Amino acid sequence: MSDQVQFNRDLCQFLARATTPFHAVSVMAQLLLESGFSPLAENESWDLQPGGRYFVTRNGSSIIAFGIGRQAGPARGVRMVGAHTDSPCLMAKPNPERVQQGYFQVGVQVYGGALLNPWFDRDLSLAGRVSYRDTAGKLRSALVDFRDPVAIIPSLAIHLDREANSSRTVNPQTDIPPILCQLADDEKADFRGLLRERLLAEHPACGVEEVLDFELSFYDSQPAALVGLRGDFIASARLDNLLSCFTGLQALLQWDGESTSLLVCNDHEEVGSLSASGAQGPFLATVLERMAGSREAYATLADRSMMISADNAHGIHPNYADRHDENHGPVLNRGPVIKINASQRYATNSETAGLFRLLAAQEDVPVQSFVVRADMACGSTIGPITAGGVGVRTLDIGVPTFAMHSIRELAGAADGYNLSRVLRRFYNFAGELDAG
């Protein structure tokens, strides 16, 4: 089996388990534990040793993993890769029960910039975090994942909307509440009761007495798959941006122990990153300060460090090629993409891009560039947020992708593996991180 084939098999398994940011962090923590990384707690003292491997989580939905290099010290800097754990989705409202025509439906909020039309007629499951009171009266939390398809959002038949193919729009309040089941005449809709049953099924010893609250997301239960006549593509939910989380993790697990290296995967990027666990929060900065040991050492550390912000890039769509700049249309399976924006929507500069091109050439990995059309608005990433908040040189890169923010996205089967090779070389790069 080739390394690329094994990488994609492991990626598909990761995507199947990482159905929410909470589950993604749980899976990543387990993989780190199995690879010899030690968990840290933010409310305890840290004793970081050269050669040590550590990780810390916040809110159960963000994670930072790092290794202290044998050549450690603020003047050596930190090689950092950043990604995000969240994806656009439909989240259950606090009081979600809706009963219409005898159907038990769940009211939802749209999380992030979701492409809504693909959510219709999909086999949906439900997962997330539930807070509850146990039999001893204590507050507890646990993760749940129904796994099976438990809901669906049926389309309106074209016979009842003859203009569907030309002018149908989606009202997120009235058109997309998923259907869970049909109720008997004397049956009541009880969403918290369903969650209590699920908690007992997944955690028999949890002692749940009452479900108090929840953060639950619907997701497509269809598993990730290699698709195409020659298996050229990988199709899955949450490629943006769990693909980058996985590539960064795989690279860090191959760290050689020389230079201090770090992976940060934040929650809430899709809604602006302003939260305690988001990139606009203090999570990364506080970890770096503790690694440095003092405020002055932190300033030196930040100056000598570099961040690669990994977030999917827009591949040029063969049916919509006019949506790209004619000289900057990334093609799937042609290598990772350096993202550039003169207005600093991406944090790339010539030095950080130059280093990435140098490392990619050493791995014989092709590199592409993306610049948005001058007459179109540009998205952004955690890159500029990290550069502005932490003060490190930053590069924005990503794997080219189709259907970004759809319930099912598409990427090249070779690109994630090739990006992981470049990120591994970056982690193990022994030279200086600037042009000198």
XYZ file of C-alpha atoms in Angstrom:
436
model
C 0.000 0.000 0.000
C 1.398 3.404 -0.959
C 1.817 6.145 1.639
C -0.811 8.254 -0.147
C -3.369 5.436 -0.117
C -2.786 4.858 3.604
C -3.037 8.597 4.264
C -6.424 8.801 2.556
C -7.734 5.710 4.342
C -6.746 7.205 7.677
C -8.261 10.543 6.627
C -11.600 8.895 5.811
C -11.617 7.175 9.198
C -10.844 10.472 10.917
C -13.640 12.295 9.068
C -16.111 9.567 10.017
C -15.340 10.013 13.720
C -14.851 13.798 13.760
C -18.501 14.734 13.219
C -18.379 17.934 15.325
C -15.538 20.135 16.657
C -15.900 18.343 20.011
C -15.505 14.950 18.369
C -12.620 16.173 16.209
C -10.674 17.315 19.261
C -11.499 14.088 21.098
C -10.173 11.996 18.203
C -7.053 14.137 17.822
C -6.347 13.911 21.548
C -6.622 10.135 21.406
C -4.208 9.950 18.452
C -1.766 12.206 20.287
C -1.963 10.074 23.438
C -1.265 6.960 21.396
C 1.817 8.688 19.938
C 3.328 9.595 23.300
C 2.028 13.155 23.793
C 1.173 14.094 27.382
C -1.994 16.046 28.249
C -1.670 19.377 30.040
C -4.272 21.335 32.021
C -4.457 25.116 31.734
C -5.188 25.478 35.470
C -2.025 23.622 36.524
C 1.707 24.406 36.404
C 3.621 23.115 33.404
C 7.064 21.538 33.504
C 8.070 21.496 29.848
C 11.209 19.555 29.011
C 13.314 19.507 25.803
C 12.159 16.570 23.737
C 8.785 16.536 25.505
C 5.511 16.202 23.583
C 2.376 17.804 24.973
C -1.166 18.880 24.166
C -3.846 21.016 25.794
C -7.506 21.548 24.930
C -9.960 24.375 25.544
C -13.744 24.073 25.575
C -13.327 20.550 24.245
C -13.417 22.056 20.730
C -9.935 23.584 20.299
C -6.569 21.905 20.748
C -2.889 22.859 20.750
C -0.262 20.127 20.447
C 3.458 20.823 20.538
C 6.896 19.348 20.963
C 9.730 21.151 22.785
C 12.768 20.836 20.565
C 16.129 19.661 21.744
C 17.387 22.949 20.290
C 14.691 24.815 22.260
C 14.830 28.428 23.337
C 13.044 31.669 22.433
C 15.736 32.607 19.911
C 15.023 29.399 18.002
C 11.341 30.250 17.570
C 8.420 27.895 17.012
C 7.288 26.267 13.768
C 3.495 26.534 13.900
C 0.644 25.199 11.774
C -2.902 26.440 12.339
C -6.297 25.135 11.198
C -9.882 25.129 12.476
C -12.173 22.387 13.723
C -15.573 23.855 12.821
C -17.575 23.663 9.593
C -20.818 25.307 8.431
C -23.786 23.260 9.577
C -27.296 23.284 11.036
C -27.424 23.470 14.842
C -30.429 22.589 16.984
C -32.109 25.534 18.712
C -32.419 25.550 22.535
C -36.156 24.772 22.381
C -36.165 22.884 19.089
C -39.440 20.933 19.150
C -41.738 21.634 16.185
C -44.796 19.528 15.396
C -46.335 20.118 11.977
C -48.938 17.796 10.443
C -47.924 15.129 12.949
C -44.216 15.289 12.073
C -41.659 15.846 14.826
C -39.239 18.445 13.479
C -36.205 20.193 14.967
C -35.800 23.952 14.704
C -32.273 24.843 13.618
C -29.882 27.765 13.382
C -27.493 28.087 10.448
C -23.909 28.014 11.708
C -21.467 29.815 9.409
C -21.824 30.499 5.709
C -23.488 27.218 4.799
C -24.508 26.408 1.233
C -28.082 25.424 2.101
C -29.518 23.770 -1.022
C -27.364 20.611 -0.744
C -28.830 19.885 2.703
C -32.119 18.764 1.179
C -32.762 15.035 0.701
C -29.665 13.955 2.630
C -29.546 11.250 5.309
C -28.755 13.315 8.390
C -27.440 12.319 11.774
C -26.946 14.391 14.933
C -23.957 14.847 17.230
C -22.405 17.205 19.758
C -22.043 17.935 23.459
C -24.754 17.554 26.093
C -24.688 19.045 29.605
C -26.752 17.265 32.247
C -27.428 16.831 35.952
C -26.502 13.416 37.272
C -28.176 11.454 40.075
C -25.803 13.073 42.604
C -26.930 16.543 41.515
C -23.638 17.390 39.818
C -23.216 19.129 36.461
C -21.664 16.848 33.834
C -21.020 16.958 30.094
C -20.615 14.184 27.543
C -20.387 13.775 23.788
C -23.128 12.033 21.844
C -23.336 10.918 18.216
C -26.425 9.174 16.879
C -24.363 7.875 13.902
C -27.426 6.443 12.160
C -29.461 8.657 9.813
C -32.134 10.023 12.158
C -33.427 13.018 10.189
C -34.060 14.366 6.699
C -35.092 17.635 5.035
C -37.296 16.640 2.076
C -37.407 18.905 -0.955
C -40.686 20.353 -2.160
C -41.712 18.444 -5.293
C -41.272 20.339 -8.556
C -44.982 19.811 -9.282
C -45.705 22.209 -6.387
C -43.060 24.746 -7.407
C -42.649 24.882 -11.177
C -39.997 27.614 -10.867
C -37.788 25.523 -8.573
C -34.951 25.190 -11.074
C -34.839 28.893 -11.852
C -35.831 30.850 -8.767
C -36.213 28.725 -5.624
C -34.647 30.272 -2.555
C -34.202 28.771 0.916
C -35.737 30.401 3.976
C -33.612 29.165 6.911
C -36.445 29.668 9.387
C -39.247 27.826 7.577
C -37.739 25.620 4.860
C -35.031 23.572 6.580
C -36.209 22.207 9.962
C -35.322 18.494 9.683
C -37.957 15.797 10.239
C -37.121 13.273 12.963
C -40.212 11.067 12.950
C -44.002 10.903 12.929
C -45.830 11.125 16.250
C -48.868 9.207 17.413
C -51.904 11.274 18.327
C -51.160 11.040 22.065
C -47.372 11.352 21.739
C -45.462 14.507 22.666
C -42.268 15.843 21.097
C -39.526 15.647 23.746
C -36.078 16.456 22.391
C -34.366 16.382 25.780
C -35.950 13.016 26.463
C -34.362 11.688 23.263
C -30.986 13.058 24.359
C -31.308 11.426 27.770
C -31.920 8.075 26.074
C -28.915 8.632 23.842
C -26.677 9.538 26.765
C -27.632 6.314 28.519
C -27.031 4.323 25.339
C -23.535 5.769 24.761
C -22.551 6.280 28.409
C -24.422 3.678 30.502
C -22.687 4.715 33.730
C -23.230 8.472 33.302
C -26.119 8.605 35.769
C -27.995 11.246 33.800
C -30.995 12.581 35.678
C -31.891 15.605 33.558
C -30.594 17.058 30.294
C -29.871 20.728 30.943
C -28.500 22.020 27.646
C -26.727 21.008 24.459
C -24.660 22.052 21.435
C -25.775 19.692 18.682
C -25.199 19.737 14.943
C -26.818 17.822 12.121
C -24.404 16.248 9.654
C -24.445 14.112 6.522
C -24.217 10.462 7.537
C -22.796 9.417 4.152
C -19.157 8.491 4.781
C -16.168 9.993 3.006
C -15.192 8.223 -0.204
C -12.693 8.246 -3.017
C -14.657 9.091 -6.162
C -14.029 9.492 -9.877
C -13.263 7.049 -12.643
C -9.665 6.781 -11.429
C -10.212 7.630 -7.792
C -8.842 11.127 -8.346
C -10.993 12.832 -5.700
C -12.087 12.554 -2.112
C -15.681 13.554 -1.321
C -16.778 14.213 2.239
C -18.469 16.498 4.676
C -16.239 18.856 6.700
C -13.203 18.804 4.414
C -13.146 22.517 5.221
C -11.284 22.379 7.466
C -10.781 18.962 9.034
C -8.588 18.056 6.061
C -6.096 20.681 7.279
C -6.409 19.522 10.907
C -5.589 15.984 9.819
C -2.665 16.960 7.569
C -1.174 19.124 10.312
C -1.578 16.351 12.863
C 0.017 13.742 10.618
C 2.963 16.056 10.045
C 3.420 16.741 13.767
C 3.314 13.031 14.577
C 6.443 12.734 12.375
C 8.307 15.505 14.233
C 12.038 14.762 14.562
C 12.424 16.423 17.974
C 14.967 19.088 17.000
C 13.036 22.359 16.586
C 10.048 23.343 18.728
C 6.916 22.659 16.691
C 3.216 23.306 17.328
C -0.214 22.601 15.853
C -3.220 24.731 16.821
C -6.750 23.839 15.723
C -9.274 26.472 16.777
C -13.050 26.404 16.901
C -15.399 29.165 15.633
C -13.440 30.225 12.526
C -16.574 29.996 10.407
C -18.302 32.627 12.564
C -15.410 35.077 12.985
C -13.114 33.380 15.547
C -14.076 35.754 18.391
C -14.433 33.399 21.353
C -12.366 32.005 24.205
C -11.475 29.003 22.029
C -11.314 30.853 18.698
C -8.259 32.324 16.995
C -9.243 35.823 18.189
C -9.187 34.532 21.753
C -6.053 34.231 23.930
C -5.557 30.445 23.711
C -2.479 30.362 21.461
C -0.852 33.456 22.981
C -1.124 32.104 26.530
C 0.371 28.759 25.508
C 3.277 30.475 23.747
C 3.910 32.685 26.796
C 4.108 29.622 29.019
C 6.467 27.973 26.547
C 8.676 31.082 26.492
C 8.780 31.511 30.258
C 8.568 35.312 30.447
C 7.034 38.256 28.627
C 10.416 39.366 27.268
C 11.256 35.853 26.100
C 7.822 35.682 24.479
C 8.627 38.767 22.379
C 11.811 37.080 21.173
C 9.953 33.832 20.541
C 7.261 35.542 18.453
C 9.855 37.370 16.371
C 11.673 34.125 15.572
C 8.555 32.036 14.875
C 6.336 31.420 11.856
C 2.756 30.257 11.398
C 1.394 28.341 8.401
C -2.365 28.869 8.388
C -3.853 25.892 6.530
C -7.390 26.370 5.229
C -8.931 25.064 2.028
C -8.597 27.098 -1.174
C -11.101 27.537 -4.019
C -10.199 25.233 -6.900
C -11.095 26.502 -10.357
C -14.427 24.891 -11.275
C -14.592 23.730 -14.923
C -18.201 24.916 -15.187
C -17.522 28.317 -13.600
C -13.986 29.182 -14.655
C -14.926 32.856 -15.052
C -15.195 33.159 -11.256
C -11.396 33.015 -10.992
C -8.580 35.338 -12.028
C -7.273 33.976 -15.314
C -3.745 33.462 -13.921
C -4.720 32.150 -10.494
C -7.044 29.193 -10.859
C -5.827 26.327 -8.639
C -6.415 22.836 -10.045
C -7.165 19.807 -7.875
C -4.239 17.377 -7.509
C -1.724 19.987 -8.681
C -0.392 20.814 -5.237
C -1.157 23.061 -2.247
C -2.108 26.673 -2.871
C -0.438 29.819 -1.523
C -3.198 32.373 -0.861
C -2.367 36.052 -1.378
C -4.389 39.221 -0.844
C -3.071 42.786 -0.993
C -5.645 43.911 1.606
C -4.335 41.369 4.135
C -7.374 39.103 4.057
C -4.600 36.523 3.826
C -1.383 37.064 5.814
C 1.083 35.747 3.224
C 4.144 37.836 2.395
C 7.052 37.181 0.051
C 9.292 35.737 2.787
C 6.751 33.248 4.127
C 5.700 32.254 0.603
C 9.344 31.878 -0.400
C 10.074 29.532 2.495
C 7.049 27.388 1.652
C 8.141 27.151 -1.995
C 11.641 26.158 -0.839
C 10.296 23.404 1.404
C 7.868 22.149 -1.246
C 10.679 21.937 -3.814
C 12.693 19.832 -1.386
C 9.748 17.402 -1.248
C 9.188 17.625 -5.032
C 5.648 18.912 -4.388
C 4.189 21.416 -6.882
C 2.792 24.706 -5.541
C -0.018 26.902 -6.884
C -1.145 30.464 -6.148
C -4.585 31.925 -5.540
C -5.600 35.570 -5.819
C -9.291 36.441 -5.860
C -10.617 38.380 -8.846
C -10.142 42.122 -8.329
C -13.891 42.656 -8.740
C -14.885 40.066 -6.105
C -14.746 40.067 -2.306
C -12.121 37.903 -0.622
C -12.686 35.566 2.301
C -10.260 35.273 5.180
C -8.750 32.757 7.602
C -7.152 32.501 11.025
C -3.909 33.643 9.358
C -4.369 37.437 9.636
C -5.956 37.010 13.078
C -2.917 35.092 14.334
C -0.448 37.433 12.672
C -2.124 40.466 14.221
C -2.764 38.931 17.632
C 0.416 36.959 18.243
C 2.828 38.929 16.073
C 4.329 36.085 14.055
C 5.155 35.935 10.359
C 2.362 34.005 8.700
C 1.597 32.175 5.476
C -1.888 31.267 4.235
C -2.083 28.039 2.253
C -4.693 25.398 1.507
C -5.725 22.389 -0.512
C -7.827 23.302 -3.585
C -11.449 22.304 -3.085
C -14.793 22.315 -4.901
C -18.168 23.021 -3.262
C -16.678 24.704 -0.217
C -19.273 25.075 2.581
C -21.531 22.488 0.987
C -22.715 19.509 3.006
C -20.358 17.438 0.818
C -17.129 18.929 -0.517
C -14.558 17.641 -3.004
C -10.753 17.691 -2.925
C -7.956 16.002 -4.843
C -6.822 12.615 -3.563
C -3.149 13.627 -3.812
C -3.252 17.114 -2.331
C -3.755 16.393 1.365
C -0.936 13.860 1.382
C 1.405 16.237 -0.457
C 0.587 19.077 1.917
C 1.357 16.852 4.901
C 4.800 16.146 3.407
C 5.580 19.864 3.163
C 4.276 20.538 6.674
C 6.419 17.689 8.027
C 9.487 19.265 6.413
C 8.505 22.636 7.893
C 8.277 21.143 11.386
C 11.649 19.498 10.922
C 13.288 22.493 9.190
C 16.569 23.240 10.972
C 17.296 26.632 9.375
C 16.175 30.148 10.190
C 12.543 31.037 9.514
C 13.287 34.382 7.832
C 15.352 35.369 4.817
C 18.214 36.626 6.986
